[in-house]
Coordinates of C-alpha atoms in Angstrom, one line a residue:
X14 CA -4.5 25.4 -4.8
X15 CA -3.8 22.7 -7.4
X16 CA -7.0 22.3 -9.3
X17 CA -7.0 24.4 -11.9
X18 CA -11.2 23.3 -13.2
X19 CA -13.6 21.5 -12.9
X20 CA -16.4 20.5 -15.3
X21 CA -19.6 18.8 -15.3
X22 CA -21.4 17.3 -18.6
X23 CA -24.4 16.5 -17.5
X24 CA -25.2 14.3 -20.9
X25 CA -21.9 12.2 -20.7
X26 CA -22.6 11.9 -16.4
X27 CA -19.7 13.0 -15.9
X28 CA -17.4 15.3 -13.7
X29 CA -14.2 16.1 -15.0
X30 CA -11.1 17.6 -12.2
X31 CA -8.0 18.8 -13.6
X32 CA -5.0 20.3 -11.0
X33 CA -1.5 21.3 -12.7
X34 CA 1.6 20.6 -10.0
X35 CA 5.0 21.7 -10.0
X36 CA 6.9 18.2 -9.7
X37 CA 7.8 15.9 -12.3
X38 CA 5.3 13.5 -13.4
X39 CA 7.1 10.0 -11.4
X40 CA 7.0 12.0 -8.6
X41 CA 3.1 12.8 -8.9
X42 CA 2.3 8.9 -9.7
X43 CA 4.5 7.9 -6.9
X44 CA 1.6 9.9 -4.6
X45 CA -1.3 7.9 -5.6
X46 CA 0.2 4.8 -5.7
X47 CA 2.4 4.5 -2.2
X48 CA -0.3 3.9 0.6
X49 CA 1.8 6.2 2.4
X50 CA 1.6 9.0 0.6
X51 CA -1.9 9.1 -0.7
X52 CA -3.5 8.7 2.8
X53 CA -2.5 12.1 3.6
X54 CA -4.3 13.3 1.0
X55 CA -7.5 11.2 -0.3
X56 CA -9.1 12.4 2.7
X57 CA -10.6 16.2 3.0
X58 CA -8.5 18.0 6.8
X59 CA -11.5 16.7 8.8
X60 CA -11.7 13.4 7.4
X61 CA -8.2 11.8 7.1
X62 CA -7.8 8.7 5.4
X63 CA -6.1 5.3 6.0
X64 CA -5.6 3.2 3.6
X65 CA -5.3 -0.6 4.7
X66 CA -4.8 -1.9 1.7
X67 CA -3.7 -0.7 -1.9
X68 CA -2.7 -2.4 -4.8
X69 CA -1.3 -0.2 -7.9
X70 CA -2.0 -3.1 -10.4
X71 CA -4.8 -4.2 -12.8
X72 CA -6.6 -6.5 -10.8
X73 CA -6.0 -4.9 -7.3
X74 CA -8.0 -3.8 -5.1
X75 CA -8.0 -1.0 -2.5
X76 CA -9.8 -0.7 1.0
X77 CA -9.7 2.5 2.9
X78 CA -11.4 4.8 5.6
X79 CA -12.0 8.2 6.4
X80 CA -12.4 9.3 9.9
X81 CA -14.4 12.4 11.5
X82 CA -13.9 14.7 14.4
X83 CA -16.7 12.9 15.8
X84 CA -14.8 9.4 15.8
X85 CA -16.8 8.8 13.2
X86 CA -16.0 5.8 10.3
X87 CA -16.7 5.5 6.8
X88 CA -15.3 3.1 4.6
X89 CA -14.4 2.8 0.8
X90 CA -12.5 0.4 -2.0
X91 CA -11.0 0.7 -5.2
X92 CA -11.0 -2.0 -7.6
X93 CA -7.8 -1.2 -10.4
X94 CA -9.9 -2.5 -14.0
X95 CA -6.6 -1.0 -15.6
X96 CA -2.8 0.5 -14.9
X97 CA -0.5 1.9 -17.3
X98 CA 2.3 3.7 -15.1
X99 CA 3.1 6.7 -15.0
X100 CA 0.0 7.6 -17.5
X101 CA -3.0 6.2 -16.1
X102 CA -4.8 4.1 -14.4
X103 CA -8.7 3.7 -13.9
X104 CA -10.4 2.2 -10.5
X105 CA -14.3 1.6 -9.6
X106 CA -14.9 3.9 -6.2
X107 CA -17.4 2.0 -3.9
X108 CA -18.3 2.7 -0.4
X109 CA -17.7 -0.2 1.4
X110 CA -17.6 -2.0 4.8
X111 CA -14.6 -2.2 7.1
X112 CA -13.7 -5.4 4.9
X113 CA -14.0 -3.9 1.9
X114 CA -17.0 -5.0 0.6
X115 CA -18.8 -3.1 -1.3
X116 CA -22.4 -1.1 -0.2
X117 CA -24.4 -2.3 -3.3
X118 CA -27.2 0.8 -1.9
X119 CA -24.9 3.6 -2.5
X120 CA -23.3 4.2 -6.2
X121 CA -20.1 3.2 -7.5
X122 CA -18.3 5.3 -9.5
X123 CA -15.8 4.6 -12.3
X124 CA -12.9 7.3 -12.2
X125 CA -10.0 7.3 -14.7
X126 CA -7.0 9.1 -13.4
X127 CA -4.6 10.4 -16.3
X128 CA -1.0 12.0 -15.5
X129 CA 1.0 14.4 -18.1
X130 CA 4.1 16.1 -18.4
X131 CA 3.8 20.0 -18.6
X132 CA 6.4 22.3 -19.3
X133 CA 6.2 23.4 -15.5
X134 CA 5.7 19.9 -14.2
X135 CA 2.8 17.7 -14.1
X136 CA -1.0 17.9 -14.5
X137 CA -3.8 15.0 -13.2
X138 CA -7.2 15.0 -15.0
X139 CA -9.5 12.7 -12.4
X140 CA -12.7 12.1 -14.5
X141 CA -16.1 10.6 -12.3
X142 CA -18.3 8.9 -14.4
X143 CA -21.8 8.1 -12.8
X144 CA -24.3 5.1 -13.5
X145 CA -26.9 7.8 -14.2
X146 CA -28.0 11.7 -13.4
X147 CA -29.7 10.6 -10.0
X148 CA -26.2 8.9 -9.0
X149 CA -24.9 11.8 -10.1
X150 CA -26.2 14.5 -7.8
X151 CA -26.8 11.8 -5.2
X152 CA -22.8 12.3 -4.3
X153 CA -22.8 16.0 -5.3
X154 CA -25.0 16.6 -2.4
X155 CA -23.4 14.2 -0.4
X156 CA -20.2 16.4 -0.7
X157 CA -18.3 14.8 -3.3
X158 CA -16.9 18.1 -5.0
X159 CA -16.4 19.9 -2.0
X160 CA -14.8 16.9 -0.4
X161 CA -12.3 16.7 -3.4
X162 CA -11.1 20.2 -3.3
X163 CA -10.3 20.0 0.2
X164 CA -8.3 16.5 0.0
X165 CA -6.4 17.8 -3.3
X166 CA -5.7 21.1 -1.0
X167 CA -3.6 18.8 0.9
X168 CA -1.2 17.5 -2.3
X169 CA 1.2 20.1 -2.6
X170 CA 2.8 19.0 0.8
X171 CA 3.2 15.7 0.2
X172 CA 4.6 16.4 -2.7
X173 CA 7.3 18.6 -1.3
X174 CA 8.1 15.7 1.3
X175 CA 10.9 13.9 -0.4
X176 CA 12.5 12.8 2.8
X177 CA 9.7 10.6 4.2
X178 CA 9.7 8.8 1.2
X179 CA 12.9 8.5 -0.4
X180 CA 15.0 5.2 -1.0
X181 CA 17.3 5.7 2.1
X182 CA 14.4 6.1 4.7
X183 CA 14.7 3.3 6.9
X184 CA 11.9 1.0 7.6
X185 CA 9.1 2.2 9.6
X186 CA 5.7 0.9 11.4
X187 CA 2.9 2.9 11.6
X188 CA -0.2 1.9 13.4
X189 CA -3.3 1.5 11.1
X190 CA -5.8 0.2 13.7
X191 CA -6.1 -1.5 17.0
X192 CA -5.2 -4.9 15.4
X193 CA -2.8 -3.9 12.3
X194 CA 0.6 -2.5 11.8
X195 CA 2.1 -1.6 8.3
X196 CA 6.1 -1.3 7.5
X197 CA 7.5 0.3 4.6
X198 CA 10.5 0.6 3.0
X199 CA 11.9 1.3 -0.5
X200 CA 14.4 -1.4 -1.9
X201 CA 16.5 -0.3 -4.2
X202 CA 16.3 -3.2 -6.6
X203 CA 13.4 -3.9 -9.3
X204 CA 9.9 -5.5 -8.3
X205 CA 11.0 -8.7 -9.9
X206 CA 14.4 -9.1 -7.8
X207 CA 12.6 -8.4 -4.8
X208 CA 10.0 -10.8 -5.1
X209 CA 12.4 -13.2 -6.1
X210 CA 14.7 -12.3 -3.0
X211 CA 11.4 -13.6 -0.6
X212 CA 10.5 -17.0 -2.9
X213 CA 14.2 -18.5 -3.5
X214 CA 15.2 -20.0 -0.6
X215 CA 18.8 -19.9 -1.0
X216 CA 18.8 -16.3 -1.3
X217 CA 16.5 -15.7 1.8
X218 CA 19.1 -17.8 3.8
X219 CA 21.7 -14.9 3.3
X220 CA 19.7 -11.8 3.7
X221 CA 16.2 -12.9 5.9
X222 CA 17.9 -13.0 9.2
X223 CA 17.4 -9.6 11.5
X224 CA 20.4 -8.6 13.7
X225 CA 23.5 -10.0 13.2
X226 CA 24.9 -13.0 14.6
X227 CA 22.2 -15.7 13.4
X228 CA 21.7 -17.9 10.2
X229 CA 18.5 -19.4 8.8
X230 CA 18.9 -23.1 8.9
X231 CA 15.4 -24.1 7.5
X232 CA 13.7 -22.7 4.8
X233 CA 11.0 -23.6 3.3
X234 CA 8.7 -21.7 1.0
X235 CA 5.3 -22.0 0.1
X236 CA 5.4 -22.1 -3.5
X237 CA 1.5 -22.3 -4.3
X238 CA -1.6 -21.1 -2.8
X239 CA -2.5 -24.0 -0.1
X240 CA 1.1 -24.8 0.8
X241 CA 2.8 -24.0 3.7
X242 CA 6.0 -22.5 5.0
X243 CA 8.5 -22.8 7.3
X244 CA 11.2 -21.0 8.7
X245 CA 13.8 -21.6 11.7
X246 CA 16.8 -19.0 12.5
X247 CA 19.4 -20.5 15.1
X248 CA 22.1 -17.8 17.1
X249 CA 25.2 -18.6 15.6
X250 CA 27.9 -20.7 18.1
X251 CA 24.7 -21.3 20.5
X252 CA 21.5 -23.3 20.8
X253 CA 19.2 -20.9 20.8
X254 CA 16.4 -21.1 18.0
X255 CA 12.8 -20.2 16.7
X256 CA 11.2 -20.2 13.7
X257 CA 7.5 -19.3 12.3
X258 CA 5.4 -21.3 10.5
X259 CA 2.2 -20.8 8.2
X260 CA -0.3 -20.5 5.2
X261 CA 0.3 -18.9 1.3
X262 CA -3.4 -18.0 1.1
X263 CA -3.1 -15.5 -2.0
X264 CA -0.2 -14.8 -4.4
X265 CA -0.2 -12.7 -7.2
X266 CA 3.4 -12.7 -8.5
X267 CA 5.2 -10.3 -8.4
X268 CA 3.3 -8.0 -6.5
X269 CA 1.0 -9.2 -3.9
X270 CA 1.3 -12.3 -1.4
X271 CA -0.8 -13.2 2.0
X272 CA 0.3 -15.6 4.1
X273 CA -0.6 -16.8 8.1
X274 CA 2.2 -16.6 10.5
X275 CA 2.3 -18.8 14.2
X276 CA 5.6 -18.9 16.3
X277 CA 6.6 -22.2 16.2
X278 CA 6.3 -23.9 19.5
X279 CA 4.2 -20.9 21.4
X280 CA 0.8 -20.9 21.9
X281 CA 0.1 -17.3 20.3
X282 CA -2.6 -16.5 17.6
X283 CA -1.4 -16.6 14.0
X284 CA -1.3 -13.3 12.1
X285 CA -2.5 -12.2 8.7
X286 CA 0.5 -10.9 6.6
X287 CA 0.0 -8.7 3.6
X288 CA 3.3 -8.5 1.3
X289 CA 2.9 -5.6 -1.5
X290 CA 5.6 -4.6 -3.4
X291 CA 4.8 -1.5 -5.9
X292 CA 7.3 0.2 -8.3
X293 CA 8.5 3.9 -7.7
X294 CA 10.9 6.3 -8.2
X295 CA 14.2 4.6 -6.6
X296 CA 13.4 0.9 -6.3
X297 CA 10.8 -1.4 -5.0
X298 CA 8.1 -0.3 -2.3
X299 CA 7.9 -2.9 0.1
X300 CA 4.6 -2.7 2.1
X301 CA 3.5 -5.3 4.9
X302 CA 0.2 -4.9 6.7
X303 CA 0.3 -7.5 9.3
X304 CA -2.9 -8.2 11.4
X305 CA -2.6 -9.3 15.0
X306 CA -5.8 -10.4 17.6
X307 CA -5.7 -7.6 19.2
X308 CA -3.5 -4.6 20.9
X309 CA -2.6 -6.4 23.5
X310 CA -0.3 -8.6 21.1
X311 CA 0.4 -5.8 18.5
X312 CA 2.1 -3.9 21.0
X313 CA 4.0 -7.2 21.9
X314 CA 5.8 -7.5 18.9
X315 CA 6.5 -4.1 18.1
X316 CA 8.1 -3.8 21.6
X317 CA 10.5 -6.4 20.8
X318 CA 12.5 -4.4 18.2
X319 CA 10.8 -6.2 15.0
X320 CA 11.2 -3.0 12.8
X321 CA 15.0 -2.7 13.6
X322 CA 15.6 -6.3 13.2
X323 CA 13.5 -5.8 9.4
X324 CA 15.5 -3.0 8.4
X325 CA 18.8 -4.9 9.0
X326 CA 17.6 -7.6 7.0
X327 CA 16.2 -4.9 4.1
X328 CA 20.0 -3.4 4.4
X329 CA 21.2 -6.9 3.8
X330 CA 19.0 -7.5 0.6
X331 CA 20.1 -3.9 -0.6
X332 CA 23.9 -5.2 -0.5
X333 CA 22.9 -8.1 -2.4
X334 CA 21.0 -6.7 -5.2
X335 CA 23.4 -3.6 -5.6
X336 CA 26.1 -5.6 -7.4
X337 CA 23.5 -7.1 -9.7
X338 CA 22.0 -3.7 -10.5
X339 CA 25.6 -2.1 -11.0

């Protein structure tokens, strides 16, 4: 069991959690920040959590859920006010809808997250602080400290997990919900290189282009929120071509970019894509949550090899960048 106390001052309203691990201190950060990793935790057993969105950043903004036994749904968000990797970062903890906005009848809580280095590994002191004594024991008896126990229960095996997470796992898509789909994969390069490798156009022409045996004739980027894109591969020595088309709707360079995406030339509804790219241990998380109309056309596009055609393209970047990080 990782938490090694907890204290609550009832004049400062707070509650104060501290749990010593045996990992180094990147490796503990690297939990709370990947979407991937913290989902497996945040949640107590009975009430795992999904996290649909999750930016590590000042200025980000979180939105997960926690489902019951029962089927049951209840959703949350962060909002990052500050980040200072590996050390610390601080978020405001609001229940929320399924869209993330927050329920202004239950309390938000302000919790600062701070990571050390201990002689036999790492230590995380989560401190709660409450708008008042009411708020206070409003979530006590809702099962806040319980609640926490259980989910940090969970840590220690995550933490052991270096496999599912290292830089040479290939890409992978995990079902969030009926309607979205998030891939994930580290690329060994920087945040900067790879958010530069998906806004210069002559260096997604030699890397953006799935299986081999095609090129990227058009390419056009959106370079401000508003604009839009376009892209068109063609099969080499052949006619055959398609391309996709859409909307930069939010960009927050170099971390976070949503665009729209419609096949060009089919009559298919357009899809909400969610670029994040977060730094850990080994390179450049890439996350993309992409949100489809339904099932029906999720299951579509996954059946037509998209992942293996991504990680191609990810191995291709990979080759690119590795010469400028040698």
């Amino acid at each position: 069991m990782p938490v090694t106390s907890v204290e609550k001052d009832l004049d400062q309203l707070t509650i104060t959690i501290v749990a010593d691990f045996p990992v180094p201190l990147r490796r503990l950060w690297d939990a709370y920040t990947d979407p991937r990793q913290i989902e497996r935790f945040w949640g107590p057993p009975t009430y795992p959590a999904t996290f649909y969105r999750h930016d590590a950043l000042t200025g980000g903004r979180s939105v997960y859920a926690m489902t019951g036994p029962e089927g049951d749904t209840h959703y949350g968000c962060w909002d990052w006010t500050s980040t200072d990797a590996p050390h610390a970062f601080e978020v405001l903890d609001s229940f929320s809808d399924a869209a993330g906005v927050p329920n202004a009848d239950l309390p938000t809580t302000r919790m600062d997250f701070a990571f050390e280095e201990t002689t036999g590994g790492s230590r995380l002191k989560t401190t709660s602080y409450f708008g008042s004594l009411d708020q206070m024991q409003q979530l006590i008896e809702m099962g806040m400290l319980e609640g926490t126990r259980q989910a940090m229960s969970q840590i220690d095996q995550v933490l052991a997990d270096l496999a599912s997470f290292a830089a040479d796992h290939l890409a992978e898509a995990q079902i969030l919900s009926d309607t979205q789909v998030r891939v994930a994969r580290v690329i060994r390069g920087t945040v900067d290189q790879v958010w530069r490798a998906h806004n210069d156009a002559a260096l997604m022409k030699r890397w953006l282009l799935g299986p081999d045996g095609w090129s990227m004739p058009v390419c056009e980027i959106a370079t401000a929120v508003g604009d839009s894109y376009r892209y068109e591969w063609q099969r080499d020595g052949g006619e055959e071509r398609f391309g996709f088309t859409g909307e930069l709707l939010e960009s927050i360079e170099p971390h976070r970019a949503v665009t729209t995406e419609a096949m060009i030339g089919m009559d298919f509804p357009a899809t909400l894509n969610e670029l994040t790219l977060t730094e850990v241990e080994g390179g450049t998380l890439l996350s993309l949550v992409i949100t489809y109309a339904d099932a029906e056309q999720r299951d579509a596009v996954l059946a037509t090899g998209m992942t293996g055609g991504m990680e191609t393209s990810y191995q291709r970047l990979e080759g690119l960048l590795q010469p400028t990080l040698a």
